[in-house]
PDB file of C-alpha atoms in Angstrom:
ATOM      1  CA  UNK V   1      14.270   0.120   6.916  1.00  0.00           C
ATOM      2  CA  UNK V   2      13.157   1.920   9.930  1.00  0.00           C
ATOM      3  CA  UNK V   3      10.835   1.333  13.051  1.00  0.00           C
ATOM      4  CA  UNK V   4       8.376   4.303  12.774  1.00  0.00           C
ATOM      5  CA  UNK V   5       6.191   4.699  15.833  1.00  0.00           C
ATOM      6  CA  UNK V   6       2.416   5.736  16.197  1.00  0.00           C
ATOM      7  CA  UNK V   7      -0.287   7.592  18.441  1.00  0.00           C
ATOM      8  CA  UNK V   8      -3.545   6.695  16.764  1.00  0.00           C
ATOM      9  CA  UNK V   9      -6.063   9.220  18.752  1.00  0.00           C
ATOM     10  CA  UNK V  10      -9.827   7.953  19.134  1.00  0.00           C
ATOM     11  CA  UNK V  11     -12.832   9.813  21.043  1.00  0.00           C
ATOM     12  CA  UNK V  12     -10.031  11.697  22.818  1.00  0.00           C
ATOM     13  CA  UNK V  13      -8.157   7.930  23.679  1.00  0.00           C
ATOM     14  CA  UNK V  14      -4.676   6.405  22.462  1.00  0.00           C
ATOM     15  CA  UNK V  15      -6.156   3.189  20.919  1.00  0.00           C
ATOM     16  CA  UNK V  16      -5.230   0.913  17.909  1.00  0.00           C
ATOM     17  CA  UNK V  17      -8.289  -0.016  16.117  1.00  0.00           C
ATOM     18  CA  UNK V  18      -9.371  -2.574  12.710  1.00  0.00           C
ATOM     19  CA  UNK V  19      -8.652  -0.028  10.425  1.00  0.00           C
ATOM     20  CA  UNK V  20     -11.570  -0.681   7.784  1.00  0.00           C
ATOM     21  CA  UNK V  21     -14.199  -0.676  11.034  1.00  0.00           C
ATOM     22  CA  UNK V  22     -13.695   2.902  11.120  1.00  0.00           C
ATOM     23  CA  UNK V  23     -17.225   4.993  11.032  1.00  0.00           C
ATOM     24  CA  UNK V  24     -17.981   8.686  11.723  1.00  0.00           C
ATOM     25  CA  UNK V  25     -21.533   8.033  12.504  1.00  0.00           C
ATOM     26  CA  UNK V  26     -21.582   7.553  16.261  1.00  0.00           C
ATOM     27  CA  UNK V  27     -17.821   7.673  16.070  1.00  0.00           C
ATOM     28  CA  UNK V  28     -17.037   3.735  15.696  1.00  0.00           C
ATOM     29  CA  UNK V  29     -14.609   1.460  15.357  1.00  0.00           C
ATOM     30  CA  UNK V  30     -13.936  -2.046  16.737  1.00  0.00           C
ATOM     31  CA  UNK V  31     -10.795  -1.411  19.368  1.00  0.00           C
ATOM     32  CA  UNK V  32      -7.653  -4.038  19.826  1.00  0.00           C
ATOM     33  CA  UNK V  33      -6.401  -1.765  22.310  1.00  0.00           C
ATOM     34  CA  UNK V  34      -7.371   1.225  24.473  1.00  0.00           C
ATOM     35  CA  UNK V  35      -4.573   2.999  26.854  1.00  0.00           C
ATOM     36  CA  UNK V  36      -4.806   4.473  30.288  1.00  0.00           C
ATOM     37  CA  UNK V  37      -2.067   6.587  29.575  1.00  0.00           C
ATOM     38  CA  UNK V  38      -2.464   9.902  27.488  1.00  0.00           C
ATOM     39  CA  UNK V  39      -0.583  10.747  23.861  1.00  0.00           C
ATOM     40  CA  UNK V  40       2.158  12.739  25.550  1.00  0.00           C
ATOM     41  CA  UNK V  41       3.157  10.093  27.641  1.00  0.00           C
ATOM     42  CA  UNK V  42       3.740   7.678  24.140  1.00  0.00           C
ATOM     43  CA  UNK V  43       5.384  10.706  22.914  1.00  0.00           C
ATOM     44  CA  UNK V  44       7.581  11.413  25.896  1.00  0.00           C
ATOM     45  CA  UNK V  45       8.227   7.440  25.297  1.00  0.00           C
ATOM     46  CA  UNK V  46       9.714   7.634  22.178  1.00  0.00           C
ATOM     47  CA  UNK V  47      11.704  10.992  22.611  1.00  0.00           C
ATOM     48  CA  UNK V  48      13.277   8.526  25.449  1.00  0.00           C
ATOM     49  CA  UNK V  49      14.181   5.630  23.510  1.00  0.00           C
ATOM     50  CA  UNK V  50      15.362   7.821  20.336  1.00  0.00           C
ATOM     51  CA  UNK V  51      12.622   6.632  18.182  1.00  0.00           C
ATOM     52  CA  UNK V  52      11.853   9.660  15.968  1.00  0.00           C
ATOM     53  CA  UNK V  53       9.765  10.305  12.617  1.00  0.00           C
ATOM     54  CA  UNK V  54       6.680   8.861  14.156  1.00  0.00           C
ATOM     55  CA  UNK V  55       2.986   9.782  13.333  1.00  0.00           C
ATOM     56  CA  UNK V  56       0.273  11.311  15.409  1.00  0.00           C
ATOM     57  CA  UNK V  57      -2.990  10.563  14.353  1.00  0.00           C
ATOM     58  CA  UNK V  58      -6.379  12.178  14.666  1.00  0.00           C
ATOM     59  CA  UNK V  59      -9.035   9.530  13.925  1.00  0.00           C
ATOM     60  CA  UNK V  60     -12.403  11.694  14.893  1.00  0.00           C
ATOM     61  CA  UNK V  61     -13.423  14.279  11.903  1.00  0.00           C
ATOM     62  CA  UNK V  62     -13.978  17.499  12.986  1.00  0.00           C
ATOM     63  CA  UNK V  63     -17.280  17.642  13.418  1.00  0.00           C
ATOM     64  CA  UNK V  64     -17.557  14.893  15.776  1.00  0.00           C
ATOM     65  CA  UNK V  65     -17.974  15.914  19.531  1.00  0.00           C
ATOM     66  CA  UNK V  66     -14.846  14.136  20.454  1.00  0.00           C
ATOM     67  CA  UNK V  67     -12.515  15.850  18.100  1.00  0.00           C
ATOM     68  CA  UNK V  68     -11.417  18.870  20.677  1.00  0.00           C
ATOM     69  CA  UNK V  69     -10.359  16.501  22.955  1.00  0.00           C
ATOM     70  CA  UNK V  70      -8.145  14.047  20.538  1.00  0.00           C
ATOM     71  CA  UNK V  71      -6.840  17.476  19.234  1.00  0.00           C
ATOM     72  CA  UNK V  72      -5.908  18.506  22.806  1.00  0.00           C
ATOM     73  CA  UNK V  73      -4.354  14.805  23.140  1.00  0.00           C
ATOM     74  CA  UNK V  74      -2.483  15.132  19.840  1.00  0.00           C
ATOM     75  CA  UNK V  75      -1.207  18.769  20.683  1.00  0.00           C
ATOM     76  CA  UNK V  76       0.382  17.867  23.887  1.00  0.00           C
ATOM     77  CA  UNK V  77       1.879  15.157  22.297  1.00  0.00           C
ATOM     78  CA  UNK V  78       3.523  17.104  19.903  1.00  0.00           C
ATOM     79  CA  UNK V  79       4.857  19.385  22.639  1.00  0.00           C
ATOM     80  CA  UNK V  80       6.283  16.451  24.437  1.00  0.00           C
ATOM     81  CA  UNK V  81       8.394  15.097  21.781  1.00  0.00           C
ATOM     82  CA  UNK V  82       9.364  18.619  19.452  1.00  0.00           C
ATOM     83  CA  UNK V  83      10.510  17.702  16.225  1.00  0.00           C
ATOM     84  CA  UNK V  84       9.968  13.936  16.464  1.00  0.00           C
ATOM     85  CA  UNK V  85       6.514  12.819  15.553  1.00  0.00           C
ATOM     86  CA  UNK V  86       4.196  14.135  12.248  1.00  0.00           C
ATOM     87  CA  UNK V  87       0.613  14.950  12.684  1.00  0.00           C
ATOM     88  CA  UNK V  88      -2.265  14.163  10.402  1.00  0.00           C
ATOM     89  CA  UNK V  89      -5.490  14.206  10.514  1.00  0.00           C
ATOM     90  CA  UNK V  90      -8.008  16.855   8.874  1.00  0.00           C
ATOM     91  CA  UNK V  91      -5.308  19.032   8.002  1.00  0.00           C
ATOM     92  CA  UNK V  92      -5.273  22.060   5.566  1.00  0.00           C
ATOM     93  CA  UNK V  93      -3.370  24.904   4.847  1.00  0.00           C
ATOM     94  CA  UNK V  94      -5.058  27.103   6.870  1.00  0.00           C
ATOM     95  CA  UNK V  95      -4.466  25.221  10.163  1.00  0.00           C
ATOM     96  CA  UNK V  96      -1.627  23.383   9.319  1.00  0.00           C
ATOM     97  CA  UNK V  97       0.644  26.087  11.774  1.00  0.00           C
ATOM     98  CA  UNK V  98      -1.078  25.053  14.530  1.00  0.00           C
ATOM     99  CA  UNK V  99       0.598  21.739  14.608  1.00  0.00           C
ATOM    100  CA  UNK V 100       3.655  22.865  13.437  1.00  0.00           C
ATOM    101  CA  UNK V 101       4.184  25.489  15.799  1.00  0.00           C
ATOM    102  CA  UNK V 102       3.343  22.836  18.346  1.00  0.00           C
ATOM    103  CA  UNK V 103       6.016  20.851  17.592  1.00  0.00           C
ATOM    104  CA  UNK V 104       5.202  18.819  14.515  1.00  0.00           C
ATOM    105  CA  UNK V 105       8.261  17.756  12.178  1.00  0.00           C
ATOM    106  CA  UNK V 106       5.609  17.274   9.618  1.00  0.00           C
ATOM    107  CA  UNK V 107       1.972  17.437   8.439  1.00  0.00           C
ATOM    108  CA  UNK V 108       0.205  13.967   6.939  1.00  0.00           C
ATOM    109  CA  UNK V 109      -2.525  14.780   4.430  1.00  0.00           C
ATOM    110  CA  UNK V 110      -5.106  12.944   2.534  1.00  0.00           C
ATOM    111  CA  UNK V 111      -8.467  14.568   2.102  1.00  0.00           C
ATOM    112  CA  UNK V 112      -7.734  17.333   1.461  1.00  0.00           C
ATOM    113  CA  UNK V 113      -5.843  16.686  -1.111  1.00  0.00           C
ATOM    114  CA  UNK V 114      -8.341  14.247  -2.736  1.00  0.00           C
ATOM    115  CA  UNK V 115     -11.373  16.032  -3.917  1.00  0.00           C
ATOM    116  CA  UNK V 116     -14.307  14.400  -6.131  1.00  0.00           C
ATOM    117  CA  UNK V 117     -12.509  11.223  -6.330  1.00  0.00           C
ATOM    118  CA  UNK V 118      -9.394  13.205  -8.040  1.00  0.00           C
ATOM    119  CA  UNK V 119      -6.016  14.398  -6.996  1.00  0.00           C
ATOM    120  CA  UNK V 120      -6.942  18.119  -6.623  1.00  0.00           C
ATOM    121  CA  UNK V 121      -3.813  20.021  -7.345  1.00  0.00           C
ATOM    122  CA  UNK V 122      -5.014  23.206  -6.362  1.00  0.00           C
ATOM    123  CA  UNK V 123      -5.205  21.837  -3.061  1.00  0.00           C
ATOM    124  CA  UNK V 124      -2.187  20.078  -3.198  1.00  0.00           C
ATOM    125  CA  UNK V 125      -0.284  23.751  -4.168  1.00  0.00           C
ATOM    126  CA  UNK V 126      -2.002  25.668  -0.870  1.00  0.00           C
ATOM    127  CA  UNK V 127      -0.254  23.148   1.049  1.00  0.00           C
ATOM    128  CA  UNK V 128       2.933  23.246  -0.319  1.00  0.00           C
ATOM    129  CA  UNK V 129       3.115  27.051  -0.354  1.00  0.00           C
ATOM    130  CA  UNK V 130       1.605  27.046   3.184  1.00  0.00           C
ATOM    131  CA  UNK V 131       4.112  24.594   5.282  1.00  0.00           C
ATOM    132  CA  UNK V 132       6.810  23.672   2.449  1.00  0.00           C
ATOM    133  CA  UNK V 133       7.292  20.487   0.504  1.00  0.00           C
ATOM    134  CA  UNK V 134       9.976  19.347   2.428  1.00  0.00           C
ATOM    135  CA  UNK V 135       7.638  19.271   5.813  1.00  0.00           C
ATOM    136  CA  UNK V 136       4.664  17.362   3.763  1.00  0.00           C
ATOM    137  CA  UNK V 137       3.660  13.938   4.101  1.00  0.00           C
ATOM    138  CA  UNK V 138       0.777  12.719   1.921  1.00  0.00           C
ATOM    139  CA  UNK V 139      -0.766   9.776   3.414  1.00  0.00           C
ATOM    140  CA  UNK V 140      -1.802   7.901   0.027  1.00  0.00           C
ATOM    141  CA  UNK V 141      -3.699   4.829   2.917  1.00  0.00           C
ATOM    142  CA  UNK V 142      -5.420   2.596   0.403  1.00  0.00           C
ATOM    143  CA  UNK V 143      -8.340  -0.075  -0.011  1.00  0.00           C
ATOM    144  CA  UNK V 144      -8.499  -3.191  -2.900  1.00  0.00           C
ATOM    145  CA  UNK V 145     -11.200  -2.926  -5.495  1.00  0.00           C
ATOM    146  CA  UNK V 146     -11.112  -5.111  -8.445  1.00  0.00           C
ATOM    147  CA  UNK V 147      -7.827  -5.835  -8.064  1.00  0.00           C
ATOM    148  CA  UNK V 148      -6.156  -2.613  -8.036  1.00  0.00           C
ATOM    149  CA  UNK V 149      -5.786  -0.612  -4.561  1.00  0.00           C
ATOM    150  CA  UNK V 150      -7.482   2.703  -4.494  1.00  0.00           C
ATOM    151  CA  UNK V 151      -6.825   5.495  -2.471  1.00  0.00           C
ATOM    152  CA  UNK V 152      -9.477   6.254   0.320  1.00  0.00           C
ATOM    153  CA  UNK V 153     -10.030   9.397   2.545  1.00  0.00           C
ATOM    154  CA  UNK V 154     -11.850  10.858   5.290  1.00  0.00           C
ATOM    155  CA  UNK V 155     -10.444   8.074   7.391  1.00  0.00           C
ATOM    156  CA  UNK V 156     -10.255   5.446   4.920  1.00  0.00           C
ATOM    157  CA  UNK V 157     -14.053   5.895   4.258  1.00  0.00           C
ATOM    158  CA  UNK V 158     -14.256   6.684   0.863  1.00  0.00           C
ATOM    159  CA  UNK V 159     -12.781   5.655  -2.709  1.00  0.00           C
ATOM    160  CA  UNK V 160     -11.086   8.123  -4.872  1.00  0.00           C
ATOM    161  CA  UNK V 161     -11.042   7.228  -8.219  1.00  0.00           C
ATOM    162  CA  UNK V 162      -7.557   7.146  -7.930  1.00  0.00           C
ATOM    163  CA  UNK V 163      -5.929   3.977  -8.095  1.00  0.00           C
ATOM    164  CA  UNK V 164      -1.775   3.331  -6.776  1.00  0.00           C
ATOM    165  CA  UNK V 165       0.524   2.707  -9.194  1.00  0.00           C
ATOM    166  CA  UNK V 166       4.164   3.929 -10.233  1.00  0.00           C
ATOM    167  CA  UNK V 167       3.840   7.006 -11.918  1.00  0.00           C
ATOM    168  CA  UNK V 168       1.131   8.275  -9.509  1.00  0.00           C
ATOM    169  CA  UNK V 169       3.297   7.880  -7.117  1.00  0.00           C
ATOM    170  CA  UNK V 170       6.224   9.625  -8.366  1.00  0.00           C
ATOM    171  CA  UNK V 171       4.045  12.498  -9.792  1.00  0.00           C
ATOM    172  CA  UNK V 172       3.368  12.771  -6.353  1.00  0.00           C
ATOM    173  CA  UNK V 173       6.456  12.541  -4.783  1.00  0.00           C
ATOM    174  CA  UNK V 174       7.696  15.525  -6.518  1.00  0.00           C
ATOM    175  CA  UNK V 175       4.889  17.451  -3.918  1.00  0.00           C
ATOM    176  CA  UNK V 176       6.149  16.100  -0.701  1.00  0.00           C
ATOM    177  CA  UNK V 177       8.990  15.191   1.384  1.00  0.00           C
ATOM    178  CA  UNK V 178       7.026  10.991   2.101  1.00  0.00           C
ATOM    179  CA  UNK V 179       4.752   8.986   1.639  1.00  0.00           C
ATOM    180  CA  UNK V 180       2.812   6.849   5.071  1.00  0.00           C
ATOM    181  CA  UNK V 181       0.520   4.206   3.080  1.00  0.00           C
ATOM    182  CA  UNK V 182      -1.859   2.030   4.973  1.00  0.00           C
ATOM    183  CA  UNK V 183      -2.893  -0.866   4.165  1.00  0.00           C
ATOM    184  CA  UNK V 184      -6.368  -0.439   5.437  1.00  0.00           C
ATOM    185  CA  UNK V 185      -8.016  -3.590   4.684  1.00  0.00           C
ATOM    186  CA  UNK V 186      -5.499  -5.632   6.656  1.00  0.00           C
ATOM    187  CA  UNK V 187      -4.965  -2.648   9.125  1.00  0.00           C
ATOM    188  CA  UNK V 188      -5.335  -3.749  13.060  1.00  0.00           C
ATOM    189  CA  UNK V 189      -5.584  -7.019  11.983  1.00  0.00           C
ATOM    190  CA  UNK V 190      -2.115  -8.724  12.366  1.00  0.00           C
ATOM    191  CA  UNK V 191      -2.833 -11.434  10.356  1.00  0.00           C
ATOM    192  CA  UNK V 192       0.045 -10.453   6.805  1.00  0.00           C
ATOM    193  CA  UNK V 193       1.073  -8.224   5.258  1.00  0.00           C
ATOM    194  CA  UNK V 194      -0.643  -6.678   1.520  1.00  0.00           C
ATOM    195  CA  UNK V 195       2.899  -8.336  -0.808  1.00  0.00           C
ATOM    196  CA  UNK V 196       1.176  -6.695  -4.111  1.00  0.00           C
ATOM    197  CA  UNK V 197       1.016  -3.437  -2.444  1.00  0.00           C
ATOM    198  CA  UNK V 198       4.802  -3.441  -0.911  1.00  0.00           C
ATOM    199  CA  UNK V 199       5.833  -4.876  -4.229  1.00  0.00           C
ATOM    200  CA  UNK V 200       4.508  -1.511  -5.586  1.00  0.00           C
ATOM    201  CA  UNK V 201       6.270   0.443  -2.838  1.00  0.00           C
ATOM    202  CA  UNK V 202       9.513  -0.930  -2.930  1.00  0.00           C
ATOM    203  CA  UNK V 203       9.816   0.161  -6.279  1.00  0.00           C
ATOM    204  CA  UNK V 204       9.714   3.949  -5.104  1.00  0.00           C
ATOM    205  CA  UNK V 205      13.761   4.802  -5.695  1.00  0.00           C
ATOM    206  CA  UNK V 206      15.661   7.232  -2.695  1.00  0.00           C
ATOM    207  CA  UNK V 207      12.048   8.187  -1.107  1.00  0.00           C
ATOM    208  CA  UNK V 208      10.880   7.831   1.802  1.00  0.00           C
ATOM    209  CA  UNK V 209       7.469   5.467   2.528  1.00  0.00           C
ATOM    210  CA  UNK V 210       6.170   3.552   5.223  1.00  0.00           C
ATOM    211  CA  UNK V 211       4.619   0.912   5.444  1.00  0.00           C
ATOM    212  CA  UNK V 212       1.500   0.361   7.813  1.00  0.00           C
ATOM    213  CA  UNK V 213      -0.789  -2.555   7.845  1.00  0.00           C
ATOM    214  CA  UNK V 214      -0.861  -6.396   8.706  1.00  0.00           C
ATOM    215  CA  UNK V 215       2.346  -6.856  10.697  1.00  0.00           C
ATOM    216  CA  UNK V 216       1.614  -9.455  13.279  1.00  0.00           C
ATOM    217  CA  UNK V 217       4.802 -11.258  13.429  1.00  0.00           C
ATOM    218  CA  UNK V 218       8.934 -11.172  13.158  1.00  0.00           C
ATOM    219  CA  UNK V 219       8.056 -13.193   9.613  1.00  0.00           C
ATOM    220  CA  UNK V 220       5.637 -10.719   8.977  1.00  0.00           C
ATOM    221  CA  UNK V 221       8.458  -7.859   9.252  1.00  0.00           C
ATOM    222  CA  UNK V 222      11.117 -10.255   7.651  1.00  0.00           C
ATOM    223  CA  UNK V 223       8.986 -10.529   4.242  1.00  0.00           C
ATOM    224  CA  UNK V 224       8.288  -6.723   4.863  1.00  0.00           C
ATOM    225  CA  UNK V 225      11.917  -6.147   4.298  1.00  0.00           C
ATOM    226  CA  UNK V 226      12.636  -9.137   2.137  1.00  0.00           C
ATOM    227  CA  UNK V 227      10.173  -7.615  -0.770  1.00  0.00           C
ATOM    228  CA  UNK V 228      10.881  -3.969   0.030  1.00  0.00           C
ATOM    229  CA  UNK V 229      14.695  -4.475  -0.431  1.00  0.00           C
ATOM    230  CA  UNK V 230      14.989  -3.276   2.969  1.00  0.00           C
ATOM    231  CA  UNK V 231      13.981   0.510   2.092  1.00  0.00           C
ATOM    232  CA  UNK V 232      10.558   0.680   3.210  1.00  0.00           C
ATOM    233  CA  UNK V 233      10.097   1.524   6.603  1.00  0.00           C
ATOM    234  CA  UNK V 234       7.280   0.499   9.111  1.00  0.00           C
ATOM    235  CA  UNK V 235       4.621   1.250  11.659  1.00  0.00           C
ATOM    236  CA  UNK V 236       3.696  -1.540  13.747  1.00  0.00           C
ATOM    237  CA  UNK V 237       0.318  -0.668  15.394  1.00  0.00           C
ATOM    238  CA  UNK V 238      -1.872  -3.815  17.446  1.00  0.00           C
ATOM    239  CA  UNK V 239       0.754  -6.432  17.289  1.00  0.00           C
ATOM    240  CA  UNK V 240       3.283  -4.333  19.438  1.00  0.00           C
ATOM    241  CA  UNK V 241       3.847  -4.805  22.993  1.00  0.00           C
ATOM    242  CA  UNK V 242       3.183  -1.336  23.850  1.00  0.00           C
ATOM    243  CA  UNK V 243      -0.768  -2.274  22.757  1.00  0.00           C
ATOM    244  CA  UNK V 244      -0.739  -5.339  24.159  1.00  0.00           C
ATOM    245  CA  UNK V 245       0.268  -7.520  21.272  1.00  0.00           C
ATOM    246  CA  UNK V 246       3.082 -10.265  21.099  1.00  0.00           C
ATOM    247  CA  UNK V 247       5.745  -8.719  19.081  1.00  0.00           C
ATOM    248  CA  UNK V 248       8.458  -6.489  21.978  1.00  0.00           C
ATOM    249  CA  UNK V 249       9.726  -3.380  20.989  1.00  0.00           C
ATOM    250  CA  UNK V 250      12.799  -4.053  21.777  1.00  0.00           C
ATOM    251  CA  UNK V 251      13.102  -7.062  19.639  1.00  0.00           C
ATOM    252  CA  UNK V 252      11.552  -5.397  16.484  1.00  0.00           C
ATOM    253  CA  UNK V 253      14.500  -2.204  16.801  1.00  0.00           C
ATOM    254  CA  UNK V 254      16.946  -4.985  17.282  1.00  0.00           C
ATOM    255  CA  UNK V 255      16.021  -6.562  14.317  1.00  0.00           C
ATOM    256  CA  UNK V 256      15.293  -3.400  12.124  1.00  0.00           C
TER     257      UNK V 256
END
């Protein structure tokens, strides 16, 4: 288990948000926490502490007026930490090499991936061929419907037709280097963790997920690594001190 750090990005703004709140139209979301400082100082941060395999993420679609701006934000974070963050967000293959050459260890992609409701594979092969399976993340974020959890793209907004389970996941993991999973319906929310959906996870053998979603407390984190047998690792967004929640930094890389 591993302490995986974040930079959400927001109308050009370091913020942690409720994840499900997120709209395009008029570029909303209810905010927990919005920094002062810019992305590249979180990501200068990190590269200080030693806290690597983090994930940069664009939360504006590119058609909103604040997306040049969050990609600016998310650029110069990559810069300031080379190597040690992944970046996600509305990525292809075709601009993919911007944010590696900028200094991304990685690429996180959903959309993109996910056309019509359906894994497209077609997709899924332009990427690999473009940047390389082994510098892939597919963010596979999810939402519960009738008691199964469904992936959901263009920032958690829509349903795919695709619902998580075992062998979609290691059909999948045979296209990527890891997986970074929300847990969107209890995302910013700090109030537990989704058990049914790390359950799933933990069953993912020698591959590498995180977790993201829920954590509020040191309990929350204990029966994070209690049910994932202490492989899956985690992003701890609102709760953290570093965005003004209760749980210090310190104390959760102590206990990790």
């Amino acid at each position: 288990m591993k302490f995986r750090p974040c930079i959400d990005i927001h109308n050009g703004k370091v913020k942690q948000i409720v994840g499900g709140s997120l709209k395009d139209a008029r570029d909303q979301a209810v905010e927990n926490f919005v920094s002062d400082q810019d992305a590249a100082f979180f990501a200068e941060f990190y590269r200080e502490k030693g806290i690597d395999g983090g994930h940069v993420i664009l939360l504006n679609s590119r058609d909103s007026v604040y997306y040049e701006e969050t990609k600016r934000q998310a650029l110069e974070a990559l810069a300031a930490f080379p190597g040690g963050l992944q970046a996600g967000g509305g990525i292809t293959e075709k601009n993919a090499s911007e944010f590696l050459d900028a200094g991304a260890s990685h690429v996180i992609v959903t959309s993109y991936v996910f056309r019509d409701g359906q894994i497209s594979y077609e997709n899924l092969d332009k990427l690999e061929r473009a940047v390389g399976r082994d510098r892939l993340t597919l963010d596979l974020s999810c939402r519960k419907k009738g008691g199964e959890y469904f992936i959901v793209t263009d920032r958690w907004q829509k349903y795919t037709d695709v619902a998580l389970s075992l062998p979609v996941l290691r059909e999948l993991s045979s296209h990527c280097d890891e997986f970074l999973i929300h847990a969107v319906d209890v995302e910013g929310k700090a109030r537990g963790i989704e058990l049914p959906l790390v359950r799933l996870l933990s069953e993912m053998e020698e591959f590498p997920v995180t977790y993201a979603g829920g954590v509020g407390s040191f309990r929350d984190l204990e029966l994070l690594k209690k049910e994932g047998n202490g492989k899956i690792d985690v992003t701890i967004g609102s709760a953290l001190d570093l965005f003004g929640g209760p749980m210090p930094l310190e104390e959760v890389l102590a206990y990790i």
